[in-house]
mmCIF file of C-alpha atoms in Angstrom:
data_model
loop_
_atom_site.group_PDB
_atom_site.id
_atom_site.type_symbol
_atom_site.label_atom_id
_atom_site.label_comp_id
_atom_site.label_asym_id
_atom_site.label_seq_id
_atom_site.Cartn_x
_atom_site.Cartn_y
_atom_site.Cartn_z
ATOM 1 C CA MET A 1 201.319 -20.463 294.651
ATOM 2 C CA SER A 2 203.412 -23.177 293.077
ATOM 3 C CA ALA A 3 207.231 -23.633 293.883
ATOM 4 C CA VAL A 4 208.123 -22.473 290.408
ATOM 5 C CA THR A 5 206.065 -19.407 290.316
ATOM 6 C CA ASP A 6 207.106 -18.476 293.653
ATOM 7 C CA ARG A 7 210.912 -19.077 293.029
ATOM 8 C CA LEU A 8 211.156 -17.365 289.726
ATOM 9 C CA PRO A 9 210.425 -13.785 290.997
ATOM 10 C CA ARG A 10 212.760 -14.278 293.832
ATOM 11 C CA LEU A 11 215.582 -15.425 291.487
ATOM 12 C CA LEU A 12 214.977 -12.373 289.262
ATOM 13 C CA SER A 13 215.190 -10.118 292.379
ATOM 14 C CA LEU A 14 218.161 -11.744 294.020
ATOM 15 C CA VAL A 15 220.889 -10.382 291.653
ATOM 16 C CA PRO A 16 219.858 -6.618 292.032
ATOM 17 C CA TYR A 17 219.490 -7.207 295.727
ATOM 18 C CA LEU A 18 222.892 -8.649 296.088
ATOM 19 C CA LEU A 19 224.385 -5.959 293.937
ATOM 20 C CA ALA A 20 223.151 -3.416 296.167
ATOM 21 C CA ARG A 21 224.488 -5.221 299.320
ATOM 22 C CA PRO A 22 227.922 -6.665 298.534
ATOM 23 C CA GLY A 23 229.049 -8.967 301.223
ATOM 24 C CA VAL A 24 225.676 -9.402 302.821
ATOM 25 C CA LEU A 25 225.189 -12.227 305.309
ATOM 26 C CA VAL A 26 223.343 -15.259 303.891
ATOM 27 C CA GLU A 27 221.155 -15.297 306.919
ATOM 28 C CA GLU A 28 220.231 -11.738 306.577
ATOM 29 C CA ALA A 29 219.464 -12.063 302.818
ATOM 30 C CA ALA A 30 217.328 -15.089 303.504
ATOM 31 C CA ALA A 31 215.426 -13.262 306.169
ATOM 32 C CA ASP A 32 214.733 -10.345 303.755
ATOM 33 C CA PHE A 33 213.288 -12.881 301.256
ATOM 34 C CA GLY A 34 211.363 -14.854 303.820
ATOM 35 C CA ILE A 35 213.114 -18.115 303.156
ATOM 36 C CA THR A 36 215.656 -20.321 305.004
ATOM 37 C CA PRO A 37 219.336 -19.940 304.473
ATOM 38 C CA ARG A 38 219.413 -23.432 302.998
ATOM 39 C CA GLN A 39 216.878 -22.394 300.348
ATOM 40 C CA LEU A 40 218.819 -19.213 299.525
ATOM 41 C CA ARG A 41 221.991 -21.258 298.919
ATOM 42 C CA ARG A 42 219.847 -23.497 296.657
ATOM 43 C CA ASP A 43 218.737 -20.409 294.827
ATOM 44 C CA LEU A 44 222.400 -19.122 294.437
ATOM 45 C CA GLU A 45 223.546 -22.530 293.130
ATOM 46 C CA LEU A 46 220.764 -22.310 290.491
ATOM 47 C CA LEU A 47 221.784 -18.747 289.689
ATOM 48 C CA TRP A 48 225.273 -19.937 288.687
ATOM 49 C CA MET A 49 223.646 -21.788 285.757
ATOM 50 C CA CYS A 50 221.725 -18.587 284.561
ATOM 51 C CA GLY A 51 222.969 -16.035 282.100
ATOM 52 C CA LEU A 52 222.917 -14.864 278.455
ATOM 53 C CA PRO A 53 223.000 -16.982 275.316
ATOM 54 C CA GLY A 54 226.404 -18.393 274.734
ATOM 55 C CA TYR A 55 226.537 -19.423 278.352
ATOM 56 C CA GLY A 56 230.365 -19.198 278.310
ATOM 57 C CA PRO A 57 232.683 -17.373 280.739
ATOM 58 C CA GLY A 58 231.334 -13.812 281.378
ATOM 59 C CA ASP A 59 227.943 -14.734 280.187
ATOM 60 C CA LEU A 60 226.752 -16.527 283.360
ATOM 61 C CA VAL A 61 225.926 -14.976 286.730
ATOM 62 C CA ASP A 62 228.959 -15.400 288.954
ATOM 63 C CA LEU A 63 229.057 -15.197 292.811
ATOM 64 C CA SER A 64 231.729 -14.995 295.456
ATOM 65 C CA PHE A 65 231.355 -16.588 298.955
ATOM 66 C CA SER A 66 233.525 -15.487 301.976
ATOM 67 C CA GLY A 67 232.484 -17.285 304.991
ATOM 68 C CA ASP A 68 228.760 -16.715 305.609
ATOM 69 C CA THR A 69 228.671 -13.665 303.104
ATOM 70 C CA VAL A 70 228.035 -13.604 299.419
ATOM 71 C CA THR A 71 228.775 -11.000 296.727
ATOM 72 C CA VAL A 72 227.891 -10.829 292.914
ATOM 73 C CA THR A 73 231.010 -10.556 290.714
ATOM 74 C CA GLU A 74 229.063 -10.915 287.309
ATOM 75 C CA ASP A 75 225.587 -10.006 287.090
ATOM 76 C CA ALA A 76 224.925 -11.006 283.447
ATOM 77 C CA GLY A 77 222.912 -7.923 282.870
ATOM 78 C CA MET A 78 220.411 -8.679 285.632
ATOM 79 C CA ARG A 79 220.784 -5.334 287.355
ATOM 80 C CA ARG A 80 217.264 -4.091 287.225
ATOM 81 C CA PRO A 81 214.771 -5.268 289.984
ATOM 82 C CA LEU A 82 211.359 -6.615 289.040
ATOM 83 C CA ARG A 83 208.806 -3.880 288.084
ATOM 84 C CA LEU A 84 205.232 -3.977 289.418
ATOM 85 C CA THR A 85 202.545 -4.435 286.930
ATOM 86 C CA THR A 86 199.820 -1.871 286.730
ATOM 87 C CA ALA A 87 197.431 -4.247 288.609
ATOM 88 C CA GLU A 88 199.939 -5.042 291.252
ATOM 89 C CA ALA A 89 200.724 -1.355 291.711
ATOM 90 C CA THR A 90 197.082 -0.196 291.918
ATOM 91 C CA ALA A 91 196.343 -3.117 294.455
ATOM 92 C CA LEU A 92 199.268 -1.788 296.608
ATOM 93 C CA LEU A 93 198.071 1.812 296.281
ATOM 94 C CA VAL A 94 194.581 0.910 297.493
ATOM 95 C CA ALA A 95 196.265 -0.834 300.533
ATOM 96 C CA LEU A 96 198.538 2.075 301.298
ATOM 97 C CA ARG A 97 195.605 4.609 301.141
ATOM 98 C CA THR A 98 193.574 2.579 303.400
ATOM 99 C CA LEU A 99 196.615 2.334 305.853
ATOM 100 C CA GLY A 100 197.330 5.936 305.670
ATOM 101 C CA GLU A 101 193.795 6.736 306.748
ATOM 102 C CA GLN A 102 193.865 4.508 309.849
ATOM 103 C CA PRO A 103 194.031 6.130 313.206
ATOM 104 C CA GLY A 104 197.003 5.175 315.133
ATOM 105 C CA VAL A 105 199.385 4.394 312.225
ATOM 106 C CA VAL A 106 202.932 4.750 313.710
ATOM 107 C CA ASP A 107 204.567 6.524 310.743
ATOM 108 C CA THR A 108 201.848 8.182 308.553
ATOM 109 C CA ALA A 109 204.366 10.287 306.722
ATOM 110 C CA ALA A 110 206.379 7.046 305.597
ATOM 111 C CA VAL A 111 203.066 5.632 304.177
ATOM 112 C CA GLN A 112 202.256 9.043 302.421
ATOM 113 C CA ARG A 113 205.829 8.951 300.811
ATOM 114 C CA ALA A 114 205.369 5.512 299.654
ATOM 115 C CA THR A 115 202.115 6.210 298.246
ATOM 116 C CA ALA A 116 203.373 9.263 296.337
ATOM 117 C CA LYS A 117 206.335 7.365 294.905
ATOM 118 C CA ILE A 118 204.056 4.553 293.561
ATOM 119 C CA GLU A 119 201.500 7.109 292.173
ATOM 120 C CA GLN A 120 204.268 8.797 290.361
ATOM 121 C CA ALA A 121 205.718 5.451 289.035
ATOM 122 C CA VAL A 122 202.267 4.079 287.884
ATOM 123 C CA GLY A 123 201.133 7.211 286.270
ATOM 124 C CA ASP A 124 197.588 8.241 285.238
ATOM 125 C CA ALA A 125 196.465 4.827 283.993
ATOM 126 C CA GLY A 126 197.366 3.263 287.426
ATOM 127 C CA VAL A 127 195.659 5.923 289.416
ATOM 128 C CA ALA A 128 192.464 5.597 287.254
ATOM 129 C CA ALA A 129 192.568 1.833 287.796
ATOM 130 C CA VAL A 130 192.457 2.392 291.491
ATOM 131 C CA ALA A 131 189.286 4.343 291.192
ATOM 132 C CA VAL A 132 187.711 1.566 289.086
ATOM 133 C CA ASP A 133 188.617 -0.997 291.709
ATOM 134 C CA LEU A 134 186.340 0.573 294.319
ATOM 135 C CA SER A 135 182.698 1.176 293.413
ATOM 136 C CA ARG A 136 181.181 4.527 294.243
ATOM 137 C CA GLU A 137 178.915 2.789 296.856
ATOM 138 C CA GLU A 138 181.901 1.192 298.543
ATOM 139 C CA GLU A 139 183.940 4.482 298.517
ATOM 140 C CA ALA A 140 180.818 6.261 300.184
ATOM 141 C CA THR A 141 180.606 3.468 302.691
ATOM 142 C CA ALA A 142 184.360 3.724 303.531
ATOM 143 C CA LYS A 143 184.043 7.447 303.866
ATOM 144 C CA ALA A 144 181.125 7.182 306.332
ATOM 145 C CA VAL A 145 183.087 4.553 308.347
ATOM 146 C CA ARG A 146 186.190 6.711 308.590
ATOM 147 C CA GLY A 147 184.014 9.663 309.709
ATOM 148 C CA ALA A 148 182.488 7.525 312.449
ATOM 149 C CA LEU A 149 186.001 6.379 313.542
ATOM 150 C CA ASP A 150 187.246 9.995 313.547
ATOM 151 C CA HIS A 151 184.155 11.124 315.509
ATOM 152 C CA GLY A 152 184.042 8.176 317.857
ATOM 153 C CA ARG A 153 180.443 7.458 316.935
ATOM 154 C CA ALA A 154 178.353 4.202 316.521
ATOM 155 C CA LEU A 155 176.903 3.185 313.122
ATOM 156 C CA GLN A 156 173.645 1.584 312.057
ATOM 157 C CA ILE A 157 174.260 -0.592 308.794
ATOM 158 C CA LEU A 158 172.048 -2.452 306.616
ATOM 159 C CA TYR A 159 174.145 -5.487 305.769
ATOM 160 C CA TYR A 160 173.831 -8.340 303.206
ATOM 161 C CA THR A 161 175.067 -11.749 304.711
ATOM 162 C CA ALA A 162 175.980 -13.918 301.802
ATOM 163 C CA GLY A 163 176.012 -17.106 303.932
ATOM 164 C CA ARG A 164 172.444 -16.787 304.785
ATOM 165 C CA ASP A 165 171.380 -14.825 301.692
ATOM 166 C CA ALA A 166 169.672 -12.289 303.974
ATOM 167 C CA VAL A 167 169.813 -8.652 304.847
ATOM 168 C CA SER A 168 169.742 -7.431 308.408
ATOM 169 C CA ARG A 169 169.995 -4.128 310.224
ATOM 170 C CA ARG A 170 172.912 -3.879 312.708
ATOM 171 C CA THR A 171 173.957 -1.384 315.304
ATOM 172 C CA VAL A 172 177.812 -1.573 315.568
ATOM 173 C CA ASP A 173 180.601 0.091 317.446
ATOM 174 C CA PRO A 174 183.366 0.714 314.797
ATOM 175 C CA MET A 175 186.898 -0.418 315.602
ATOM 176 C CA ARG A 176 188.863 -0.208 312.394
ATOM 177 C CA LEU A 177 188.899 -0.391 308.689
ATOM 178 C CA LEU A 178 190.873 -3.331 307.120
ATOM 179 C CA LEU A 179 191.961 -4.315 303.564
ATOM 180 C CA VAL A 180 192.239 -8.118 303.433
ATOM 181 C CA GLU A 181 192.848 -10.198 300.274
ATOM 182 C CA GLY A 182 191.559 -7.308 297.990
ATOM 183 C CA HIS A 183 188.416 -6.433 299.868
ATOM 184 C CA GLY A 184 187.683 -3.687 302.379
ATOM 185 C CA TYR A 185 186.161 -4.509 305.730
ATOM 186 C CA LEU A 186 184.772 -2.648 308.640
ATOM 187 C CA GLU A 187 185.763 -4.488 311.837
ATOM 188 C CA ALA A 188 183.203 -3.594 314.643
ATOM 189 C CA TRP A 189 181.521 -4.744 317.724
ATOM 190 C CA CYS A 190 178.082 -5.981 316.685
ATOM 191 C CA ARG A 191 175.568 -5.188 319.415
ATOM 192 C CA GLU A 192 172.988 -7.686 318.116
ATOM 193 C CA ARG A 193 175.600 -10.594 317.952
ATOM 194 C CA GLU A 194 177.493 -9.370 320.980
ATOM 195 C CA GLY A 195 180.875 -10.077 319.416
ATOM 196 C CA VAL A 196 183.479 -8.792 316.961
ATOM 197 C CA ARG A 197 182.450 -9.040 313.372
ATOM 198 C CA LEU A 198 183.949 -8.212 309.903
ATOM 199 C CA PHE A 199 181.559 -6.505 307.477
ATOM 200 C CA ARG A 200 182.563 -6.432 303.924
ATOM 201 C CA LEU A 201 182.183 -2.914 302.612
ATOM 202 C CA ASP A 202 180.619 -3.975 299.328
ATOM 203 C CA ARG A 203 177.918 -5.692 301.087
ATOM 204 C CA VAL A 204 176.959 -2.660 303.241
ATOM 205 C CA GLU A 205 173.797 -1.344 301.604
ATOM 206 C CA GLU A 206 173.141 1.627 304.008
ATOM 207 C CA VAL A 207 175.313 3.258 306.566
ATOM 208 C CA THR A 208 174.254 5.855 309.113
ATOM 209 C CA GLU A 209 176.320 7.532 311.750
ATOM 210 C CA LEU A 210 174.448 7.645 315.105
ATOM 211 C CA ASP A 211 174.411 10.449 317.656
ATOM 212 C CA GLU A 212 175.882 8.274 320.345
ATOM 213 C CA PRO A 213 179.438 7.117 321.235
ATOM 214 C CA SER A 214 181.122 4.070 319.823
ATOM 215 C CA ALA A 215 181.807 1.883 322.880
ATOM 216 C CA PRO A 216 183.135 -1.589 322.035
ATOM 217 C CA PRO A 217 183.824 -3.632 325.213
ATOM 218 C CA SER A 218 187.258 -3.345 326.661
ATOM 219 C CA ASP A 219 187.857 -6.964 326.045
ATOM 220 C CA ALA A 220 186.926 -6.841 322.290
ATOM 221 C CA GLU A 221 189.958 -8.141 320.548
ATOM 222 C CA PRO A 222 190.806 -7.382 316.895
ATOM 223 C CA THR A 223 190.548 -10.150 314.417
ATOM 224 C CA ASP A 224 193.875 -11.858 313.545
ATOM 225 C CA VAL A 225 193.986 -11.747 309.745
ATOM 226 C CA SER A 226 197.724 -12.330 309.456
ATOM 227 C CA ALA A 227 197.113 -15.831 307.893
ATOM 228 C CA GLY A 228 194.235 -14.469 305.771
ATOM 229 C CA LEU A 229 190.551 -13.925 306.473
ATOM 230 C CA PHE A 230 189.602 -17.640 306.475
ATOM 231 C CA ALA A 231 191.828 -19.200 308.976
ATOM 232 C CA PRO A 232 190.965 -22.881 309.779
ATOM 233 C CA SER A 233 188.280 -23.216 312.556
ATOM 234 C CA GLU A 234 186.510 -26.098 314.411
ATOM 235 C CA GLU A 235 183.198 -24.557 313.081
ATOM 236 C CA HIS A 236 184.371 -24.951 309.516
ATOM 237 C CA ARG A 237 183.306 -28.188 307.596
ATOM 238 C CA SER A 238 184.915 -29.553 304.369
ATOM 239 C CA ALA A 239 183.566 -30.442 300.971
ATOM 240 C CA VAL A 240 185.012 -32.078 297.933
ATOM 241 C CA LEU A 241 184.012 -30.418 294.675
ATOM 242 C CA GLU A 242 184.783 -31.361 291.032
ATOM 243 C CA VAL A 243 185.003 -28.114 289.086
ATOM 244 C CA THR A 244 185.679 -27.457 285.281
ATOM 245 C CA ARG A 245 188.092 -24.918 283.949
ATOM 246 C CA GLU A 246 185.388 -22.217 284.044
ATOM 247 C CA ALA A 247 184.880 -22.705 287.791
ATOM 248 C CA ARG A 248 188.615 -22.889 288.814
ATOM 249 C CA TRP A 249 188.341 -19.325 290.075
ATOM 250 C CA ILE A 250 186.674 -20.458 293.325
ATOM 251 C CA ALA A 251 189.888 -22.022 294.384
ATOM 252 C CA GLU A 252 191.374 -18.562 294.452
ATOM 253 C CA TYR A 253 188.453 -16.739 295.858
ATOM 254 C CA TYR A 254 187.391 -19.027 298.573
ATOM 255 C CA PRO A 255 189.228 -20.873 301.380
ATOM 256 C CA VAL A 256 190.608 -24.163 300.111
ATOM 257 C CA ASP A 257 192.838 -26.761 301.682
ATOM 258 C CA GLU A 258 193.727 -28.725 298.450
ATOM 259 C CA VAL A 259 193.504 -28.445 294.761
ATOM 260 C CA VAL A 260 194.288 -31.609 292.718
ATOM 261 C CA GLU A 261 194.624 -30.972 288.960
ATOM 262 C CA HIS A 262 192.811 -33.372 286.496
ATOM 263 C CA PRO A 263 195.399 -35.442 284.691
ATOM 264 C CA ASP A 264 193.557 -34.878 281.288
ATOM 265 C CA ASP A 265 194.659 -31.343 280.782
ATOM 266 C CA SER A 266 191.143 -30.196 280.758
ATOM 267 C CA GLY A 267 191.876 -27.464 283.319
ATOM 268 C CA GLY A 268 189.377 -29.039 285.748
ATOM 269 C CA ALA A 269 190.285 -29.906 289.304
ATOM 270 C CA ARG A 270 189.103 -31.566 292.518
ATOM 271 C CA VAL A 271 188.952 -28.972 295.266
ATOM 272 C CA LEU A 272 188.800 -29.432 298.969
ATOM 273 C CA LEU A 273 186.776 -26.446 300.176
ATOM 274 C CA ARG A 274 186.018 -25.165 303.628
ATOM 275 C CA TYR A 275 182.693 -23.747 304.589
ATOM 276 C CA ALA A 276 180.537 -22.820 307.600
ATOM 277 C CA ASP A 277 177.155 -22.713 306.224
ATOM 278 C CA PRO A 278 175.683 -25.660 304.090
ATOM 279 C CA ALA A 279 173.047 -23.416 302.479
ATOM 280 C CA TRP A 280 175.718 -21.029 301.224
ATOM 281 C CA LEU A 281 177.581 -23.798 299.552
ATOM 282 C CA VAL A 282 174.380 -25.260 297.908
ATOM 283 C CA ARG A 283 173.709 -21.915 296.444
ATOM 284 C CA LEU A 284 177.432 -21.477 295.293
ATOM 285 C CA VAL A 285 177.265 -24.954 293.551
ATOM 286 C CA LEU A 286 173.946 -24.110 291.872
ATOM 287 C CA GLY A 287 174.996 -20.692 290.813
ATOM 288 C CA LEU A 288 177.995 -22.272 288.926
ATOM 289 C CA GLY A 289 175.523 -23.819 286.517
ATOM 290 C CA GLY A 290 176.958 -27.335 286.125
ATOM 291 C CA ALA A 291 180.581 -26.154 286.291
ATOM 292 C CA ALA A 292 180.880 -27.731 289.674
ATOM 293 C CA ARG A 293 179.778 -30.875 291.264
ATOM 294 C CA VAL A 294 179.663 -31.948 295.033
ATOM 295 C CA VAL A 295 181.642 -35.244 295.526
ATOM 296 C CA GLU A 296 181.505 -35.293 299.342
ATOM 297 C CA PRO A 297 179.728 -35.147 301.643
ATOM 298 C CA PRO A 298 176.921 -37.117 300.247
ATOM 299 C CA GLU A 299 174.239 -35.196 302.219
ATOM 300 C CA LEU A 300 175.464 -31.913 300.652
ATOM 301 C CA ALA A 301 175.304 -33.551 297.109
ATOM 302 C CA ALA A 302 171.720 -34.619 297.817
ATOM 303 C CA ALA A 303 170.755 -31.119 299.034
ATOM 304 C CA VAL A 304 172.128 -29.600 295.765
ATOM 305 C CA ALA A 305 170.087 -32.192 293.634
ATOM 306 C CA GLU A 306 166.922 -31.506 295.556
ATOM 307 C CA ARG A 307 167.276 -27.827 295.148
ATOM 308 C CA ALA A 308 168.051 -28.098 291.531
ATOM 309 C CA ARG A 309 164.868 -30.370 291.019
ATOM 310 C CA ALA A 310 162.652 -28.000 292.894
ATOM 311 C CA ALA A 311 163.827 -25.068 290.655
ATOM 312 C CA LEU A 312 163.358 -27.090 287.552
ATOM 313 C CA ALA A 313 159.778 -28.078 288.640
ATOM 314 C CA LEU A 314 158.885 -24.400 289.263
ATOM 315 C CA LYS A 315 160.271 -23.485 285.899
ATOM 316 C CA MET A 316 158.048 -26.302 284.218
ATOM 317 C CA GLU A 317 154.993 -24.914 286.088
ATOM 318 C CA ASP A 318 155.690 -21.451 284.585
#
């Protein structure tokens, strides 16, 4: 997220936050917003120049500092906190419902209360949107996984691996359900791979609860997803792609380290994308139908060109 789009929601939230906490410590407020005290002071300095048309005395936000504390003395009408959009609220509902169904949640009642409040605020449209976000198949898979977790049973799944474009049957020992970056995942010990794996629920084609206990090894550690699903790894390689406006979505959907906008206002960009399997990236670029081009590495660009020529030759034969 850019500095501007990150800062604006914070500025709009600061005034109602400070109104509710007169005399709050600058360090405490900064910690609540996840920024440094220095950044908070810069935000407060900017707020001094914000207000209502006329921009005279009484029209601008006014603040009072006393030592290391701050108080709003004039709010310029900015009393109401930001409201969640329906899309934001429904995404939060999905996350809360998933969290509330997890075994071992410290305060399930608090999660349920928060869920009820958001459901009431969103209304029927928002609740309906949550149902649309998850397909029937994914809901059924999640239900089967939750049942196996409750019963302490192993699972057999038929799973599609996008990186290899292949389907395989796995026997797994479920550990937990996760919601990461908008997708549901089963975290489990995979007996075939002898390691902890994350299985995206919408790629599980079949799931069967087995009549045997789930028994992940005692040293099986949960995956750290605090920094996102695609944390940098030595196994990952990087590719530079030129993408048009139509393919810009890949910079939001896949792990990227850099996005450089084209200076010609075309909406295109040069993207530094991380990947583990070259075959997966070749399929991704081909599937974009000319909206993306591999710049580096050259061997990957050659692989894309070769696959494209082979596909064209087959089409001509038909």
